[in-house]
mmCIF file of the C-alpha atoms, coordinates in Angstrom:
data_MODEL
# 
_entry.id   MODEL 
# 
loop_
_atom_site.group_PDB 
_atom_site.id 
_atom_site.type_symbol 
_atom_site.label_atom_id 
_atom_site.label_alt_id 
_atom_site.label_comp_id 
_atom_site.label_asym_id 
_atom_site.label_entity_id 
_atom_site.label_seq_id 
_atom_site.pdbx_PDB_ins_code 
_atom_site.Cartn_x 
_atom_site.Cartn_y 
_atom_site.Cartn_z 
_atom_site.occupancy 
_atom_site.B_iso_or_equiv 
_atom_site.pdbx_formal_charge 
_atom_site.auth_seq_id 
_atom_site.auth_comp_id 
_atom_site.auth_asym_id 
_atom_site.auth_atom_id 
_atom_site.pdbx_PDB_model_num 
ATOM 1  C CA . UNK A 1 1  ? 5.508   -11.744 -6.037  1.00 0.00 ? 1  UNK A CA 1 
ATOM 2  C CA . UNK A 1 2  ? 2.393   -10.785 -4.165  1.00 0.00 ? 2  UNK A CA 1 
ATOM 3  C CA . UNK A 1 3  ? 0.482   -7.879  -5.281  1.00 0.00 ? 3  UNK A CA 1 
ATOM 4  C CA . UNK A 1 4  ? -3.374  -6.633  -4.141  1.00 0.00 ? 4  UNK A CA 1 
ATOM 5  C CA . UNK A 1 5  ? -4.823  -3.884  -4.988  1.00 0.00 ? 5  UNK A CA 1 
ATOM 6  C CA . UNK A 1 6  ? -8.178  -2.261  -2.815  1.00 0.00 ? 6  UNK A CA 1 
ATOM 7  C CA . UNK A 1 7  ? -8.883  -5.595  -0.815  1.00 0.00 ? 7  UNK A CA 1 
ATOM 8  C CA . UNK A 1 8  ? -7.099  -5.445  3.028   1.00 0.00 ? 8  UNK A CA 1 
ATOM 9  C CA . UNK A 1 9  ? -9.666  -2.458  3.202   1.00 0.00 ? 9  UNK A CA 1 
ATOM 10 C CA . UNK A 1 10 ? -12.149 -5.312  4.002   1.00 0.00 ? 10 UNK A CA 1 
ATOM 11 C CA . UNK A 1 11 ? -10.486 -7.158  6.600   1.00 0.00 ? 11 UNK A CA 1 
ATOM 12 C CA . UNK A 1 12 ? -9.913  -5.935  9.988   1.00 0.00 ? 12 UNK A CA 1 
ATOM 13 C CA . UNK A 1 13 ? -7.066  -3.740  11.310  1.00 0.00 ? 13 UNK A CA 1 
ATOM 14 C CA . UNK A 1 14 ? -5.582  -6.776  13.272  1.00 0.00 ? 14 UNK A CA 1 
ATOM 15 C CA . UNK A 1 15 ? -5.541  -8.954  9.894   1.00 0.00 ? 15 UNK A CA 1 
ATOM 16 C CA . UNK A 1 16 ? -4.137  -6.763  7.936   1.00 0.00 ? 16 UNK A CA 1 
ATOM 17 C CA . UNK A 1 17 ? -1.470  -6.000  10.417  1.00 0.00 ? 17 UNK A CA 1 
ATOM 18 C CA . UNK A 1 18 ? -1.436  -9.872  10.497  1.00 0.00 ? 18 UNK A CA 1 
ATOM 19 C CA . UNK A 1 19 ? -0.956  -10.190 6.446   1.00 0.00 ? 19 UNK A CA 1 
ATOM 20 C CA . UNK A 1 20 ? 1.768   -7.745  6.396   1.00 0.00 ? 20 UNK A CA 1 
ATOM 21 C CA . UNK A 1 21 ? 3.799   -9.508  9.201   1.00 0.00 ? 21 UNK A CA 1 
ATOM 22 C CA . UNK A 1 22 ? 3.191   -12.643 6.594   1.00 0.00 ? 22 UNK A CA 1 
ATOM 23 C CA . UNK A 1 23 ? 3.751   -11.346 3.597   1.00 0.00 ? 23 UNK A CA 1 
ATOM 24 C CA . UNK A 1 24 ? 7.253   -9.561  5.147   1.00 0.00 ? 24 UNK A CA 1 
ATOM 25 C CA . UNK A 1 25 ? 9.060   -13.320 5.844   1.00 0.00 ? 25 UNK A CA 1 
ATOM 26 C CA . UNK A 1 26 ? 8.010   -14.341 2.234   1.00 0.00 ? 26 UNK A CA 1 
ATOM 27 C CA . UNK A 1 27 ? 11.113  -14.439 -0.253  1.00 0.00 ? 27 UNK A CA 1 
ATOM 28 C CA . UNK A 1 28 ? 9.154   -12.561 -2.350  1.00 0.00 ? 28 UNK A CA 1 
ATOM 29 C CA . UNK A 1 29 ? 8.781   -8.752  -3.814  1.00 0.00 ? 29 UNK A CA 1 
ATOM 30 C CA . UNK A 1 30 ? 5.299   -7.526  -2.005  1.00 0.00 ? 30 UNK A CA 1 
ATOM 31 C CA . UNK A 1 31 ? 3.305   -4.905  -4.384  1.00 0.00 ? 31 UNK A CA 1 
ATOM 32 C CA . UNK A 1 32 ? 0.226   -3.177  -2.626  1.00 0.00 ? 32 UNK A CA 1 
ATOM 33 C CA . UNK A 1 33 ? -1.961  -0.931  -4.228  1.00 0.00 ? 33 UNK A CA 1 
ATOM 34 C CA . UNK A 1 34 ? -4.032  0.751   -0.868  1.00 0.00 ? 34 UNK A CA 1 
ATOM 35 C CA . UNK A 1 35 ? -5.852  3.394   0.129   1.00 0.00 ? 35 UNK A CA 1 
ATOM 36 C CA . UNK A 1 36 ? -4.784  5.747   2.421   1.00 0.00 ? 36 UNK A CA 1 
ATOM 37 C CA . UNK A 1 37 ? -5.171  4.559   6.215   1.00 0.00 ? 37 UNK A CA 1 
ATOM 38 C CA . UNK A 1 38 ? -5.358  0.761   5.370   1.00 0.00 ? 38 UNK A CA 1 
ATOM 39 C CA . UNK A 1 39 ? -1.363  -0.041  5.965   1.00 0.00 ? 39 UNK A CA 1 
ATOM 40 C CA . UNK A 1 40 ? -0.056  2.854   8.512   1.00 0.00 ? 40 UNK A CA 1 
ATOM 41 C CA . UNK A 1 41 ? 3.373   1.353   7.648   1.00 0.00 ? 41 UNK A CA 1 
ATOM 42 C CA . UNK A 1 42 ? 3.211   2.745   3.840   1.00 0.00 ? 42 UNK A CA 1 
ATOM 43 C CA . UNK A 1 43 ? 1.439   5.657   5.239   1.00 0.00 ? 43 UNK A CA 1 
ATOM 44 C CA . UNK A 1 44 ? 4.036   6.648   7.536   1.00 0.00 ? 44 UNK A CA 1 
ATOM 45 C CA . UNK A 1 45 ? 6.743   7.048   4.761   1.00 0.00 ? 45 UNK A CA 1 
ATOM 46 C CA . UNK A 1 46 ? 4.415   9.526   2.839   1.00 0.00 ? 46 UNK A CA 1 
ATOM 47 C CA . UNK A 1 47 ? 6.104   13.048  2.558   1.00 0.00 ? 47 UNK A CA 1 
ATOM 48 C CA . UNK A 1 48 ? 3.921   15.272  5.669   1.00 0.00 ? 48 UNK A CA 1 
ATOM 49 C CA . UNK A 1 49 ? 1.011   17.066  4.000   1.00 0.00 ? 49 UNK A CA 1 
ATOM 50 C CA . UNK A 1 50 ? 0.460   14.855  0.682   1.00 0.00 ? 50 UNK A CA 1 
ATOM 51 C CA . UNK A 1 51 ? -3.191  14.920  -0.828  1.00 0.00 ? 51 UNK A CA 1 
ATOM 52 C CA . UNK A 1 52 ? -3.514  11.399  -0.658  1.00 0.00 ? 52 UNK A CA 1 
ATOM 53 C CA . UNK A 1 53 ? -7.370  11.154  -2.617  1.00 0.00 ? 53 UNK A CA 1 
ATOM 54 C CA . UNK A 1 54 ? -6.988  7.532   -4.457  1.00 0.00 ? 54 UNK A CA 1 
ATOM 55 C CA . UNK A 1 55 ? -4.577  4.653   -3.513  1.00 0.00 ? 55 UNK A CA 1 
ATOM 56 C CA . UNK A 1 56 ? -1.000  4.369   -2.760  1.00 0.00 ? 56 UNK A CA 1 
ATOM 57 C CA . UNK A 1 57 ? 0.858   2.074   -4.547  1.00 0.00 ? 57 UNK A CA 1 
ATOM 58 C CA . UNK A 1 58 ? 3.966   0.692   -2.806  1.00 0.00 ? 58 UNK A CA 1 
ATOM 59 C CA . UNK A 1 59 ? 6.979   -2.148  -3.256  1.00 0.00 ? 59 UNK A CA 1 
ATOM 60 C CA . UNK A 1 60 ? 7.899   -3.785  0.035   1.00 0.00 ? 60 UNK A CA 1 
ATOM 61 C CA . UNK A 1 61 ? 5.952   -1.343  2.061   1.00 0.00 ? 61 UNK A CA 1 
ATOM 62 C CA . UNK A 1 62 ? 7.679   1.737   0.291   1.00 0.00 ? 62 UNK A CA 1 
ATOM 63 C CA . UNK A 1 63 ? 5.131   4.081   -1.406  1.00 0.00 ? 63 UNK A CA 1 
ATOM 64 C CA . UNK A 1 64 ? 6.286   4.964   -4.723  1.00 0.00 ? 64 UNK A CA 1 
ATOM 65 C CA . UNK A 1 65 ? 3.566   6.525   -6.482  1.00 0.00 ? 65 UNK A CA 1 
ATOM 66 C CA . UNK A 1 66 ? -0.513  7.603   -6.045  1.00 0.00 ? 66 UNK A CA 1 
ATOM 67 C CA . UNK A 1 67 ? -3.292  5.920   -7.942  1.00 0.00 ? 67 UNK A CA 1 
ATOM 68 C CA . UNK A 1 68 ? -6.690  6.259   -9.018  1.00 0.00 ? 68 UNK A CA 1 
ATOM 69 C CA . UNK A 1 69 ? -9.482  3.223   -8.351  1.00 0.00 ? 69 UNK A CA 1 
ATOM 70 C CA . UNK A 1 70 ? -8.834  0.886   -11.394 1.00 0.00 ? 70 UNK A CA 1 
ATOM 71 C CA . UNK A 1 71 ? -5.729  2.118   -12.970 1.00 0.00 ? 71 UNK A CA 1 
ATOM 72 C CA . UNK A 1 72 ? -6.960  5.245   -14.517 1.00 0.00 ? 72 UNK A CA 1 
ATOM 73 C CA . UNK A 1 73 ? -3.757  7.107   -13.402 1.00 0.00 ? 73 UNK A CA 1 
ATOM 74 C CA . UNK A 1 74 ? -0.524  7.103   -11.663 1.00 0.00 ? 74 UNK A CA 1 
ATOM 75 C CA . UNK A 1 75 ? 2.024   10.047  -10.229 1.00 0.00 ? 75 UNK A CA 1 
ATOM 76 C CA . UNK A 1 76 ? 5.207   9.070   -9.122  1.00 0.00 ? 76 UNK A CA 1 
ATOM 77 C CA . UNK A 1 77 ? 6.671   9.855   -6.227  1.00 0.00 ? 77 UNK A CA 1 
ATOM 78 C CA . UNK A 1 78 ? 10.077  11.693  -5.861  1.00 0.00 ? 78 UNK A CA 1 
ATOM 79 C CA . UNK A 1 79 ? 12.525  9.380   -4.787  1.00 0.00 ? 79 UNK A CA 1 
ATOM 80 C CA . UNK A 1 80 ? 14.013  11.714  -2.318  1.00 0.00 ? 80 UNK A CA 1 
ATOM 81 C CA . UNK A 1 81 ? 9.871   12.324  -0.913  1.00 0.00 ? 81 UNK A CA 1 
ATOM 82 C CA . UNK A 1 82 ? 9.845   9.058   0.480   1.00 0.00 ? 82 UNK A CA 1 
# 
């Protein structure tokens, strides 16, 4: 498993595009736990119009749910949103 929460925000847009090229051809399940803007992948499967004010939490590049900085909530998605 990989998971990261609020760090490819410091690395360049070419490393993180880099990192998620890497992390894809892992055998692994990849958690990420981003704000908004810092993996256009994951942002591009967000339902048009969403208030998107914390961090989106995703599963192999699939959002599933919004977060606050440090864990001091989470709202699911709908399945059918994404």
């Amino acid at each position: 498993m990989v998971f990261h929460s609020a760090v490819l925000n410091y690395l360049p847009a070419d490393r993180r595009e880099e990192f998620e090229r890497i992390v894809r051809d892992l055998d692994a399940v990849w958690v990420s736990n981003e704000g908004l803007g810092v993996l256009p992948a994951v942002d591009a499967k967000l339902p048009p119009g969403l208030d998107v004010r914390g961090f989106i939490l995703a599963r192999d590049g699939v959002p599933l749910a919004l977060t606050e900085p440090h864990g001091r909530s989470i709202d699911g998605l709908a399945p059918d949103a994404v």
